[in-house]
Short mmCIF file of C-alpha atoms in Angstrom, two decimals:
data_model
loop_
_atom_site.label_atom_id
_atom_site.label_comp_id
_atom_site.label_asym_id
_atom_site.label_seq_id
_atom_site.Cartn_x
_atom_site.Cartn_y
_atom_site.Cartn_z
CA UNK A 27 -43.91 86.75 -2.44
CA UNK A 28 -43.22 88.68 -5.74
CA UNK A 29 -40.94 85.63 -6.87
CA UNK A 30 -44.11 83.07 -6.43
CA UNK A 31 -46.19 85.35 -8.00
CA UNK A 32 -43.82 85.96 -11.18
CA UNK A 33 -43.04 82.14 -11.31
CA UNK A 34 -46.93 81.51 -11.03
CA UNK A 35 -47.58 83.72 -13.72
CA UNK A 36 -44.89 82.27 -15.96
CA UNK A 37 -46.37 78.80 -15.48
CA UNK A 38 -49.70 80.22 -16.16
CA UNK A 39 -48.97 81.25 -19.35
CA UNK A 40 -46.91 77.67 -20.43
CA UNK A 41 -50.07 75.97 -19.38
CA UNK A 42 -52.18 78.10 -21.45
CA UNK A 43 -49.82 77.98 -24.28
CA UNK A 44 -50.30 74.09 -24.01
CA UNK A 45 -54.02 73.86 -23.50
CA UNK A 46 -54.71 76.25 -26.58
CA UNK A 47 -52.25 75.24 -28.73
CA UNK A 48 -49.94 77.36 -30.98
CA UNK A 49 -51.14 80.72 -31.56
CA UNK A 50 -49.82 83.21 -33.92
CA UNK A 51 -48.17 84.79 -31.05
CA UNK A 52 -46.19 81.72 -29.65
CA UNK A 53 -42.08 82.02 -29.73
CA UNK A 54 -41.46 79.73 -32.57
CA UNK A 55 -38.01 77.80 -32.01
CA UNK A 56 -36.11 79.88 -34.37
CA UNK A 57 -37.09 82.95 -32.59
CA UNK A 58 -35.93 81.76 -29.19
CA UNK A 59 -32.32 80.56 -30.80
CA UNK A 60 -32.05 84.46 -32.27
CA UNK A 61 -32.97 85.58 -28.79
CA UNK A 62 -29.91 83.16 -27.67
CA UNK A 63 -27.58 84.98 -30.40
CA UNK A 64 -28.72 87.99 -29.74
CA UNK A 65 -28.28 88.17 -25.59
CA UNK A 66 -26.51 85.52 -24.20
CA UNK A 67 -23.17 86.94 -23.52
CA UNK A 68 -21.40 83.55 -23.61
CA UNK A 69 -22.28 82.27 -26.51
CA UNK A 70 -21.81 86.21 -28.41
CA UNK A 71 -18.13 85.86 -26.70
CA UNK A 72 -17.25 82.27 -27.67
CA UNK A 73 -18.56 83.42 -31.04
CA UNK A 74 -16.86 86.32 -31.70
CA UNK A 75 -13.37 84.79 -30.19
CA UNK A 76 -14.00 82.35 -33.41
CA UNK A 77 -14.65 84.82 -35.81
CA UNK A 78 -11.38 86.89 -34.19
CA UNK A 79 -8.75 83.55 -34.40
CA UNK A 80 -9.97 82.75 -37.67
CA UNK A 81 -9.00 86.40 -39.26
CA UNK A 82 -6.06 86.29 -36.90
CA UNK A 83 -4.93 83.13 -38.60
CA UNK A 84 -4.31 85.79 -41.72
CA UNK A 85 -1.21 86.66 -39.90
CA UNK A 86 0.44 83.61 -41.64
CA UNK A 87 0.07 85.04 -44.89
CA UNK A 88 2.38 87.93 -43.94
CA UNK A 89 5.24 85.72 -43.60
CA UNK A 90 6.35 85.45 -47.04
CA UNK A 91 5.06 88.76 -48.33
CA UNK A 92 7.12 91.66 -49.55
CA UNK A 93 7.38 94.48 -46.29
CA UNK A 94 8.27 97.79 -47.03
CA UNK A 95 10.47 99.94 -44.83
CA UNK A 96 12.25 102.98 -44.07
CA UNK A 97 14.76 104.55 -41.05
CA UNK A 98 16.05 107.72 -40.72
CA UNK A 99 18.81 108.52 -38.10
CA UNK A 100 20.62 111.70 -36.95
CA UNK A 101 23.22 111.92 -34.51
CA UNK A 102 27.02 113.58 -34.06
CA UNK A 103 30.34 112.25 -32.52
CA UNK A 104 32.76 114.64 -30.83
CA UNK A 105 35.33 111.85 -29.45
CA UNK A 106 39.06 112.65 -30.25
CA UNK A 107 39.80 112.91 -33.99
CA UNK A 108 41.67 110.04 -35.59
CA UNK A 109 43.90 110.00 -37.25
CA UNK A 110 45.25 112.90 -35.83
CA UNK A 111 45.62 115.39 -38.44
CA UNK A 112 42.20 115.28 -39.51
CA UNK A 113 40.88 117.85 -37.58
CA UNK A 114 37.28 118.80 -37.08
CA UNK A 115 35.11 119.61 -33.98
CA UNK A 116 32.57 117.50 -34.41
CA UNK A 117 31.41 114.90 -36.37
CA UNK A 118 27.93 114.58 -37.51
CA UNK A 119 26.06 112.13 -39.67
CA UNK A 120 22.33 111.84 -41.08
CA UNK A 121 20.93 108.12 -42.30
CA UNK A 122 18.24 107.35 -44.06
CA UNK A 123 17.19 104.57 -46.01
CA UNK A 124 14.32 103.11 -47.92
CA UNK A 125 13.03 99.78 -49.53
CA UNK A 126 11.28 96.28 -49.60
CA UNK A 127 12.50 93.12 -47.74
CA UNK A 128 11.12 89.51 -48.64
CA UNK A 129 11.47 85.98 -46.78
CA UNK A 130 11.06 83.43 -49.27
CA UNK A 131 9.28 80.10 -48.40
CA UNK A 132 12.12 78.47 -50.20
CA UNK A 133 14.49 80.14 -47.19
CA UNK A 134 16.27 83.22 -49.52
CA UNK A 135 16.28 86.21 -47.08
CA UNK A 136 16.28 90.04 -49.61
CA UNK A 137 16.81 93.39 -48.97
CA UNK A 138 16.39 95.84 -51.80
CA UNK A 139 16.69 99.24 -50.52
CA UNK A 140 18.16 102.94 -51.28
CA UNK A 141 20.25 104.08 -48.23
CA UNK A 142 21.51 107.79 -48.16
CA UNK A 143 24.18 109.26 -46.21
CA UNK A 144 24.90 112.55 -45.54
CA UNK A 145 28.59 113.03 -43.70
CA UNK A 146 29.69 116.84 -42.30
CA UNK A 147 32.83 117.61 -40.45
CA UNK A 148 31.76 120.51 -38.65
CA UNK A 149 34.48 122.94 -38.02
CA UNK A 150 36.99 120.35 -40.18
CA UNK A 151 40.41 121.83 -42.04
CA UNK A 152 41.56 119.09 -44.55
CA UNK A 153 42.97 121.57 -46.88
CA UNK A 154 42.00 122.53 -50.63
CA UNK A 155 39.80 120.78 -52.72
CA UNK A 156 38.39 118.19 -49.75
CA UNK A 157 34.77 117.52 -49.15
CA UNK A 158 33.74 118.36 -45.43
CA UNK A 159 30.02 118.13 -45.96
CA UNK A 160 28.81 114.84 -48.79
CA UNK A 161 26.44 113.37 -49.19
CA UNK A 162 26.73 109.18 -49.92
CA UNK A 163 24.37 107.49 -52.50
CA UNK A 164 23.62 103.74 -52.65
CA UNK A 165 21.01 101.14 -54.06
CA UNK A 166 21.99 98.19 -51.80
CA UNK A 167 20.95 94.20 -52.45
CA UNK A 168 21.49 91.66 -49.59
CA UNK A 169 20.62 88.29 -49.67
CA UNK A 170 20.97 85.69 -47.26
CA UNK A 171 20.43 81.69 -47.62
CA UNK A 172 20.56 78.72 -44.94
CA UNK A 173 21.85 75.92 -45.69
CA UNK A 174 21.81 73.66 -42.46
CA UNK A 175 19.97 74.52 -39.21
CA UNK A 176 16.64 75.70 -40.83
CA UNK A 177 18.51 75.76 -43.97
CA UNK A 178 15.78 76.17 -47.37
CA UNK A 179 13.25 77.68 -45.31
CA UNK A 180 11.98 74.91 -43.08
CA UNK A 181 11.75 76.66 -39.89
CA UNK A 182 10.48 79.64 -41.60
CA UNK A 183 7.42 77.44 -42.65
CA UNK A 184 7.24 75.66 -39.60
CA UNK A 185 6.82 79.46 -38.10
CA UNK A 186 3.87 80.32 -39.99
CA UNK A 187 2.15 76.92 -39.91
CA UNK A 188 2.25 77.46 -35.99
CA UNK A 189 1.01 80.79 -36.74
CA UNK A 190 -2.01 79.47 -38.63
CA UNK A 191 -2.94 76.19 -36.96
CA UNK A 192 -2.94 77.49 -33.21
CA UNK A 193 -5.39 80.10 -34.56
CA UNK A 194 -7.26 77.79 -36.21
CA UNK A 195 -7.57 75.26 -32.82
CA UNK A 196 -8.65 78.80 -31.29
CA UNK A 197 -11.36 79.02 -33.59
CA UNK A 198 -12.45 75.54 -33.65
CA UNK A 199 -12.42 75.30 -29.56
CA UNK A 200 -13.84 78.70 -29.77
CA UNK A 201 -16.88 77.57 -32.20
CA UNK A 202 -17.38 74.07 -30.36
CA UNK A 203 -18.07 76.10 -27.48
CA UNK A 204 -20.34 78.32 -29.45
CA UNK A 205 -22.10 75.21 -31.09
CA UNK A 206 -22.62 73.39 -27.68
CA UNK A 207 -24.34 76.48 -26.22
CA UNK A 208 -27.10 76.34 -29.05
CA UNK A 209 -27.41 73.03 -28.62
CA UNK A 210 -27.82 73.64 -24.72
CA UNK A 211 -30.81 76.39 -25.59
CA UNK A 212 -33.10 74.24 -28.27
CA UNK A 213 -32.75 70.99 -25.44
CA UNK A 214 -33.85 73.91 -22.70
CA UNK A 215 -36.54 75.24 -25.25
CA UNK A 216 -37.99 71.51 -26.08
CA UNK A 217 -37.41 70.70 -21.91
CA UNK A 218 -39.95 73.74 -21.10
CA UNK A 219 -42.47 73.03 -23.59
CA UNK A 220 -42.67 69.25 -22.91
CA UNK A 221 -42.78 69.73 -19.29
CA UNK A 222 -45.59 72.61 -20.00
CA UNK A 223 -47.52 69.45 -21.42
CA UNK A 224 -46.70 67.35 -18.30
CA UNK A 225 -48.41 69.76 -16.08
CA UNK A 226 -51.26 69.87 -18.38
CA UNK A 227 -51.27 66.21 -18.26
CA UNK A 228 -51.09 65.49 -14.46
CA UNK A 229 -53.76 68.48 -14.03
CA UNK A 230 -56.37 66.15 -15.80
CA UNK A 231 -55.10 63.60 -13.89
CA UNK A 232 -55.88 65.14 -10.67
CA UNK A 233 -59.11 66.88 -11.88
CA UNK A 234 -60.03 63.00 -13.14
CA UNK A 235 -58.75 61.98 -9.51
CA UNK A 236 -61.19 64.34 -7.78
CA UNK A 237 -63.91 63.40 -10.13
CA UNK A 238 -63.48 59.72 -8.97
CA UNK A 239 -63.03 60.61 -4.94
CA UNK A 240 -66.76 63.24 -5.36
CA UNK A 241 -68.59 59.90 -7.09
CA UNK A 242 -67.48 57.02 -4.43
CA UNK A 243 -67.93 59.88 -1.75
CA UNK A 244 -71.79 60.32 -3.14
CA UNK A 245 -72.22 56.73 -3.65
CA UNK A 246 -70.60 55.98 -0.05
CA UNK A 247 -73.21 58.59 2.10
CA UNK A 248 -75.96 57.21 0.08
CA UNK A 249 -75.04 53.78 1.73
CA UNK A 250 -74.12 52.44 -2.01
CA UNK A 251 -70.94 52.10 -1.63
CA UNK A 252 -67.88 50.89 0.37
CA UNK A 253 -65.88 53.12 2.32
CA UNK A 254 -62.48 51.24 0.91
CA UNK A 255 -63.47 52.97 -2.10
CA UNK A 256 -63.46 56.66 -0.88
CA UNK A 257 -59.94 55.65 1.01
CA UNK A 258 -58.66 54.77 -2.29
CA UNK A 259 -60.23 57.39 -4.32
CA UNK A 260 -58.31 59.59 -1.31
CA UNK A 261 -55.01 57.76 -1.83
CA UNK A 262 -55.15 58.05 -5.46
CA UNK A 263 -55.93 62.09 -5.29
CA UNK A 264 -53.47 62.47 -2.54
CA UNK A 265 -51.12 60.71 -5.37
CA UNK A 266 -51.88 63.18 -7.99
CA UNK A 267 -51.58 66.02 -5.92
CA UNK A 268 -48.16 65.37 -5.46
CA UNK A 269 -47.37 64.09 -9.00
CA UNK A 270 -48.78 67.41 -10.32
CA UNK A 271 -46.41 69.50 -7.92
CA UNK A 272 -43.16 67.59 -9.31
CA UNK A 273 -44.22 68.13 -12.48
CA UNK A 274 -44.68 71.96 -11.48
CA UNK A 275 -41.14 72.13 -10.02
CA UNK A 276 -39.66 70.66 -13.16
CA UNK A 277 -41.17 73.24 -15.31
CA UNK A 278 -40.28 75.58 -13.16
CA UNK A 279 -36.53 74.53 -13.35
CA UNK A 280 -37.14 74.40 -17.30
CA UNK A 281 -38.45 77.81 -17.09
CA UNK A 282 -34.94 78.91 -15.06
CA UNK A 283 -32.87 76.97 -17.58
CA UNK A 284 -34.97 78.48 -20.58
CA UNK A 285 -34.45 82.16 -19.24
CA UNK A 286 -30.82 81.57 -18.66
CA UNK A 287 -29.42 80.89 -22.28
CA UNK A 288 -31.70 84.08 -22.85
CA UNK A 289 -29.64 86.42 -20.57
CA UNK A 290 -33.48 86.84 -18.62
CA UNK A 291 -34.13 87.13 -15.57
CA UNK A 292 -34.46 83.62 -13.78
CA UNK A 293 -38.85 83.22 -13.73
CA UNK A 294 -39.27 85.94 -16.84
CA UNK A 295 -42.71 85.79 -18.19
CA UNK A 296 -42.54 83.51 -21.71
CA UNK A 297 -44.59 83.66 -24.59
CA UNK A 298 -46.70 80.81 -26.04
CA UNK A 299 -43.85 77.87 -27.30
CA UNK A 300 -44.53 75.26 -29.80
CA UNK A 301 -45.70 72.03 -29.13
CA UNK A 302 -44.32 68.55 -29.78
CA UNK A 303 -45.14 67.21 -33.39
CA UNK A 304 -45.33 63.95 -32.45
CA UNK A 305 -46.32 62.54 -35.99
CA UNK A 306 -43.51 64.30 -37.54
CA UNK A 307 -40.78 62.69 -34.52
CA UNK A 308 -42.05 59.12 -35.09
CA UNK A 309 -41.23 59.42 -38.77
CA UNK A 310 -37.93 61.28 -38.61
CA UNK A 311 -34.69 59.94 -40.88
CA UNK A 312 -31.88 59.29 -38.81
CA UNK A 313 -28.56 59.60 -40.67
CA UNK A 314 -26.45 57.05 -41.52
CA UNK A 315 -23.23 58.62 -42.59
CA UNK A 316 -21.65 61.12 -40.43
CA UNK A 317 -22.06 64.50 -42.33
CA UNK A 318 -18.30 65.93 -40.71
CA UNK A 319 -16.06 66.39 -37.66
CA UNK A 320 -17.02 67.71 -34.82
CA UNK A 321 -15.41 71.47 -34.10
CA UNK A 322 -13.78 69.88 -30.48
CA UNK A 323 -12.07 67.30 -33.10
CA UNK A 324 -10.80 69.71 -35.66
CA UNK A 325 -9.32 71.55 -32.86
CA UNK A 326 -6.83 68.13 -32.19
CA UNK A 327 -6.52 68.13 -35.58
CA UNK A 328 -4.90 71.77 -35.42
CA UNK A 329 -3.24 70.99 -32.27
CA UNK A 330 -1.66 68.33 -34.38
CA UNK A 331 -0.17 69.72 -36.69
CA UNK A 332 0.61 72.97 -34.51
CA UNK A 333 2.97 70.05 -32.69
CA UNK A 334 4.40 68.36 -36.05
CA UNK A 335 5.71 72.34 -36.81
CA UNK A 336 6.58 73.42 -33.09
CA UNK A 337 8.84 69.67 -33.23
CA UNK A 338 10.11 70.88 -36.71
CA UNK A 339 11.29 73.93 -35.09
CA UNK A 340 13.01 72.74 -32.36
CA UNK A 341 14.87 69.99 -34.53
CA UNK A 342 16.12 73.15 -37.04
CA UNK A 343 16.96 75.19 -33.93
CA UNK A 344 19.42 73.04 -32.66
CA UNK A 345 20.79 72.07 -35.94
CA UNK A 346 24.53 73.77 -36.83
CA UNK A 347 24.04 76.58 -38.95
CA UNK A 348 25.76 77.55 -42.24
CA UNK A 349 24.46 80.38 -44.33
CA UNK A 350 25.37 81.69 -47.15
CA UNK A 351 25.07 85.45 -47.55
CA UNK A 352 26.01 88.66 -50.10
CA UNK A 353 25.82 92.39 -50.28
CA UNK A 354 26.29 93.74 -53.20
CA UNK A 355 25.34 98.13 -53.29
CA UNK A 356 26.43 101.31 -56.18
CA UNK A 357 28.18 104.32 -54.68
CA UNK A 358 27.78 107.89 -55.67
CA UNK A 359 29.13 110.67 -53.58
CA UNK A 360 29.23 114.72 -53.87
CA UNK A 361 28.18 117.61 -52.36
CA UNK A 362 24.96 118.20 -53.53
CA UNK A 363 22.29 115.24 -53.12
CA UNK A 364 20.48 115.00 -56.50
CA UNK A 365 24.66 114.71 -58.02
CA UNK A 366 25.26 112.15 -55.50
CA UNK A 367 21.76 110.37 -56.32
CA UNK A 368 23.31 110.25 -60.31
CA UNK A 369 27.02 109.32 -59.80
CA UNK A 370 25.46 106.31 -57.95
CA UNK A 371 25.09 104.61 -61.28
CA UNK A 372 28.88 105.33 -62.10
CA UNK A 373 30.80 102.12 -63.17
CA UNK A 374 33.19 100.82 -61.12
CA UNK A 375 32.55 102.82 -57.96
CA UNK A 376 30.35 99.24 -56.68
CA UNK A 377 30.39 96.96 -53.46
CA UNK A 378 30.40 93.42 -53.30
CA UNK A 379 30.74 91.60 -50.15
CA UNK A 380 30.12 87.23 -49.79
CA UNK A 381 30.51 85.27 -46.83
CA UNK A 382 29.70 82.01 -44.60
CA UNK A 383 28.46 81.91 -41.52
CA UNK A 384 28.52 79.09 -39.03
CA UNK A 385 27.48 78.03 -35.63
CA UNK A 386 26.98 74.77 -33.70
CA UNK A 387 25.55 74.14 -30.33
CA UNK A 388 28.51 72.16 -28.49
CA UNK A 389 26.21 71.22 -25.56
CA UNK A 390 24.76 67.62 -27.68
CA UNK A 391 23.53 66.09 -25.24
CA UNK A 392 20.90 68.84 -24.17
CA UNK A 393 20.16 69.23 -28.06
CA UNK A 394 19.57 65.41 -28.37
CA UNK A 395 17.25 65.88 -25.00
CA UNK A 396 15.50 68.84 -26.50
CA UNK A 397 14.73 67.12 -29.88
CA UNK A 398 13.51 63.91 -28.31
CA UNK A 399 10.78 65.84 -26.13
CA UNK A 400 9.71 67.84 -29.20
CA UNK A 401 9.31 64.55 -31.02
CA UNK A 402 7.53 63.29 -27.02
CA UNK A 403 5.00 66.22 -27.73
CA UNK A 404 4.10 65.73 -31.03
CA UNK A 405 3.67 61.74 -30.43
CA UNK A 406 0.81 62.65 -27.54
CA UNK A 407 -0.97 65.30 -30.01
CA UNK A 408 -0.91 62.56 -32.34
CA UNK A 409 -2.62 60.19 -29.89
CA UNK A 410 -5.04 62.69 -28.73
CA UNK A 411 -6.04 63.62 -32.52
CA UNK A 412 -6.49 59.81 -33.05
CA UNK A 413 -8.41 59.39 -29.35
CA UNK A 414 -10.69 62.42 -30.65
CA UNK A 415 -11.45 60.59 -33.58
CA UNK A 416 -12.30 57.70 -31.80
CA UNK A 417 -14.47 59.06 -29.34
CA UNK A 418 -16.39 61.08 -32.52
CA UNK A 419 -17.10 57.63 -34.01
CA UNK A 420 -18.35 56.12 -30.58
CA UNK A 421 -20.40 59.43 -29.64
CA UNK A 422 -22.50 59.03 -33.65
CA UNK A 423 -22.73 55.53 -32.85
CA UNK A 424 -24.33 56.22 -29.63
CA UNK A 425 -26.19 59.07 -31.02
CA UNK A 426 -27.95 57.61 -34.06
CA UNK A 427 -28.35 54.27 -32.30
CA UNK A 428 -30.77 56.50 -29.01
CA UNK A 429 -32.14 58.63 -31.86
CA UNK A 430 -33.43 55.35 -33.29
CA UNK A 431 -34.24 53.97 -30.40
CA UNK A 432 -36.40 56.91 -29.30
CA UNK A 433 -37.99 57.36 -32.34
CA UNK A 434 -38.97 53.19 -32.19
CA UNK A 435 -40.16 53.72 -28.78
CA UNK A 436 -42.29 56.40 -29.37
CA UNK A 437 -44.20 55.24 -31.92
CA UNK A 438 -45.10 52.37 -29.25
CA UNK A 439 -45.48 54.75 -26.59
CA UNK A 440 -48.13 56.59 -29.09
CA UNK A 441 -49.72 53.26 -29.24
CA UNK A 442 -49.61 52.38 -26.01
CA UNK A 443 -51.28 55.81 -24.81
CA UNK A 444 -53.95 55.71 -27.69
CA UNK A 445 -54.96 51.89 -25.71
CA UNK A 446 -54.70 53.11 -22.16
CA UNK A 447 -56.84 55.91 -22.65
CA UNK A 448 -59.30 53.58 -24.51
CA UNK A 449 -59.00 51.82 -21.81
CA UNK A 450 -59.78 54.13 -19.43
CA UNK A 451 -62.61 55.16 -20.77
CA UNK A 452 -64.13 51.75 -21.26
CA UNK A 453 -63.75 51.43 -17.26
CA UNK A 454 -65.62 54.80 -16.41
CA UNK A 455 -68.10 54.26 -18.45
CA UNK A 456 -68.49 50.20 -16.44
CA UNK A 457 -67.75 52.20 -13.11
CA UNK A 458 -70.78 54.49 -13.55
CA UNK A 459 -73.17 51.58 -14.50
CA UNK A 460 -71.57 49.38 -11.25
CA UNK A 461 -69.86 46.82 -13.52
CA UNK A 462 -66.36 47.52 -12.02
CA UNK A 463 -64.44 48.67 -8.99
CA UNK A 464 -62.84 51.81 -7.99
CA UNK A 465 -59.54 50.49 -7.61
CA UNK A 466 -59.92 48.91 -11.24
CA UNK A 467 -60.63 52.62 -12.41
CA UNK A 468 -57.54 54.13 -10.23
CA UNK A 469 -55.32 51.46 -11.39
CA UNK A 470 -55.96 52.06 -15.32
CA UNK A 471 -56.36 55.74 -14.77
CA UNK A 472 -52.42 55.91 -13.77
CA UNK A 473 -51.47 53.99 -16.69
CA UNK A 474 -53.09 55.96 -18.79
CA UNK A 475 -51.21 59.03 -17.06
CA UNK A 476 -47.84 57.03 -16.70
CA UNK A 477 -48.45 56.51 -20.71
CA UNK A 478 -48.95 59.93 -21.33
CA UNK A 479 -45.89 61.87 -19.45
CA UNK A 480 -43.76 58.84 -21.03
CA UNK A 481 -44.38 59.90 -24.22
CA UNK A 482 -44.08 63.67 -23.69
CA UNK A 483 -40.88 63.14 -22.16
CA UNK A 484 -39.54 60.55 -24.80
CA UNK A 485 -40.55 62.88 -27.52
CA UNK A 486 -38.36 65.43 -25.64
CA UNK A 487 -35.78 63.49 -25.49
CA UNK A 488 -35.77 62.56 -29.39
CA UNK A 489 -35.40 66.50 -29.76
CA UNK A 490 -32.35 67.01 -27.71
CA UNK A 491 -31.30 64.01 -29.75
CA UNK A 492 -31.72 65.73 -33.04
CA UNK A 493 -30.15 69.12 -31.84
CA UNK A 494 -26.62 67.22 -31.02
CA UNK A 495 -26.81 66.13 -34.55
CA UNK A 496 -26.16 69.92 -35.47
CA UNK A 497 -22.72 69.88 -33.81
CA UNK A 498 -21.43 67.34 -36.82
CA UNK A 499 -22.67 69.27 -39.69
CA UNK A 500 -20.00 70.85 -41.86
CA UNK A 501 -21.69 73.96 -42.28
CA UNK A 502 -20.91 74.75 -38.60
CA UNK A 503 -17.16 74.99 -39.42
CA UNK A 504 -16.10 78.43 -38.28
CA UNK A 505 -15.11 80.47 -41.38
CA UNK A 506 -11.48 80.73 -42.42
CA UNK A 507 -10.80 76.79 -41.14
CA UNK A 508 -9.40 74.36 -43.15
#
């Protein structure tokens, strides 16, 4: 009972919202949208899962970046001695080193660090004038360079362009989502106030209905007129009746549909909405040129090229390897840490170390299986990048063509009502001076209704139309995209 009551009172308040037109207190479109924002849950997920992958896509820009770092390690060994005669009880040995590494896009793989070493042979007797407790001082350079398998930094870059594009398909699906959802909410906020008008509409109808069924009834006891008359005047009420409860039942869906991209409570009370311009629809621009992508077809478009760099990795992968790789460090040791720190610079006390390393995968023909379906997978995201593209061109096509359509047709419907009600009239007025028949009236008095709900629900239509046309402007590309 509490339900009919709420949902009666909601409907109350459309109707009056429609009968007295906009008020300085009716919830203007852009207020019901930042009601949307602001408490539907979806769309402030969907939204904020954009925002997130497009900073997360950031994490590409760490790849080639200087890192610092720093270890420290303590620890003892107490295994046998060896060689023999050194003897000591224990072993023990502190580590520590700090620096900056690099990856190079070009492939070059640096280390540039400071490593001390601090060596004690507890309980050692090597005789006079031997260290048992040194430290070891050295500024070390490493450097490392493929040549083959992933060799001048192609899989490196093919790493961080999978890093960045399946972010940025994140964000795009993410903000298509987003996008669709506000689209949803101004079609459900146009859907309530047209059918608002509807009801309004098929009230007068029935009130006009009645009107019709008291006359013949008069005229019918006063033995001037036909009782076929009041059994169509009956019908035609009977008619209306019902046409004004389906037109109740679709607001009241409206009103569900309205409340629920709102986060409200299913038959919540709503303010005053605007009405239909109709002037301004019949004279709208429709756009020619398709202002950008769609967010759905960026998100191939990332796919895409999140495929070309996934196939680039598995071709480097499986590659033989041969790098080429150095060391090169100064040495200072002595007892005291600051001496060692100095002698580090001595000449010839320096390392140098170069080398080759190589490695080939024997098994060829699971390498030649591998490559072909990474080559597989990035043929079908190229098809479904091209489909996507496709399908955008058909879906503005179909778009622009309905949106002109609709706007054609109601600027006939506007016509068309404007003459049936003219009409209409004409016929009362004929009916009350006996000149015409009842049914005459109760035929042109539901085309003059038919006219009317056509039009409110074609004007609806052409604003759903327009709303979709939001989903291809450029300014709804989530931040951070390409």
């Amino acid at each position: 009972m509490k339900l009919k009551q709420t949902t009666s009172y909601g409907i109350a308040l459309l109707l009056s919202a429609a009968l007295s037109g906009p008020q300085a207190g009716a919830l203007t479109l852009n207020e019901y949208m930042n009601q949307v924002k602001g408490q539907n849950t979806g769309y402030q997920g969907t939204s904020t899962q954009s925002e997130g992958a497009g900073l997360k896509s950031r994490e590409a820009d760490l790849y080639f970046t200087p890192q610092l770092f720093a270890e420290a390690r303590w620890g003892h060994d107490e295994k046998p001695n060896s060689p023999p005669v050194m003897v000591y009880d224990q072993l023990a040995t502190d580590n520590y080193k700090l620096g900056v590494s690099q990856q190079f896009s070009f492939g070059l793989q640096s280390k540039l660090y400071y490593e001390l070493n601090k060596t004690n042979f507890v309980g050692a007797s090597f005789g006079p004038n031997v260290m048992t407790e040194y430290w070891d001082a050295s500024p070390k350079l490493e450097l490392s360079m493929p040549l083959w398998g992933g060799g001048f930094g192609r899989s490196a870059r093919a790493t961080q362009e999978i890093t960045r594009q399946q972010n940025f398909a994140d964000q795009y699906n993410s903000g298509a989502q987003a996008n669709n959802l506000l689209v949803g909410a101004e079609a459900a906020y146009w859907r309530l106030s047209a059918w608002s008008e509807v009801v309004v509409i098929q009230e007068q109808a029935l009130k006009a209905a009645q009107n019709i069924h008291d006359y013949v009834a008069r005229k019918q006891k006063m033995n001037l007129g036909e009782k076929a008359d009041v059994i169509q005047a009956q019908a035609l009420l009977e008619s209306r009746t019902l046409e004004l409860q389906v037109a109740k039942n679709e607001a009241h869906d409206a009103l569900r549909n309205f409340n629920k991209f709102r986060n409200q409570e299913p038959y919540a009370t709503v303010e005053n909405l605007e009405k239909v311009d109709f002037k301004s629809l019949e004279s709208i621009t429709v756009p020619q040129a398709r202002p950008g992508d769609r967010l759905d077809v960026k998100a191939t478009e990332a796919q895409l090229a999140t495929a070309k760099a996934n196939s680039q990795i598995v071709r480097e992968r499986n590659r033989p390897t041969l790098d080429v790789y150095g060391t090169y460090a100064l040495n200072g040791r002595d007892d005291a840490m600051n001496e060692a720190i100095k002698n580090s610079g001595t000449e010839n006390r320096d390392t140098a170390f170069m080398g080759v390393r190589f490695n080939m995968p024997l098994n060829l023909k699971a390498t030649s299986d591998a490559r072909s379906g990474a080559m597989k997978s990035e043929k079908a995201a190229e098809l479904n990048h091209q489909y996507a593209q496709y399908a955008q061109e058909m879906d503005w096509t179909t778009l622009t063509r309905s949106l002109t359509d609709a706007r054609d047709n109601l600027k006939l419907l506007g016509r068309i009502e404007e003459v049936q009600k003219s009409k209409l009239e004409n016929e009362r007025a004929r009916l009350r001076q006996g000149r015409t028949t009842t049914y005459q009236v109760l035929l042109f008095e539901q085309d003059y209704t038919q006219a009317a709900v056509t039009r409110v629900k074609s004007a609806a239509n052409i604003l759903g139309l327009q709303s979709q046309l939001k989903l291809y402007e450029t300014q709804n590309s989530p931040e951070g995209g390409k």
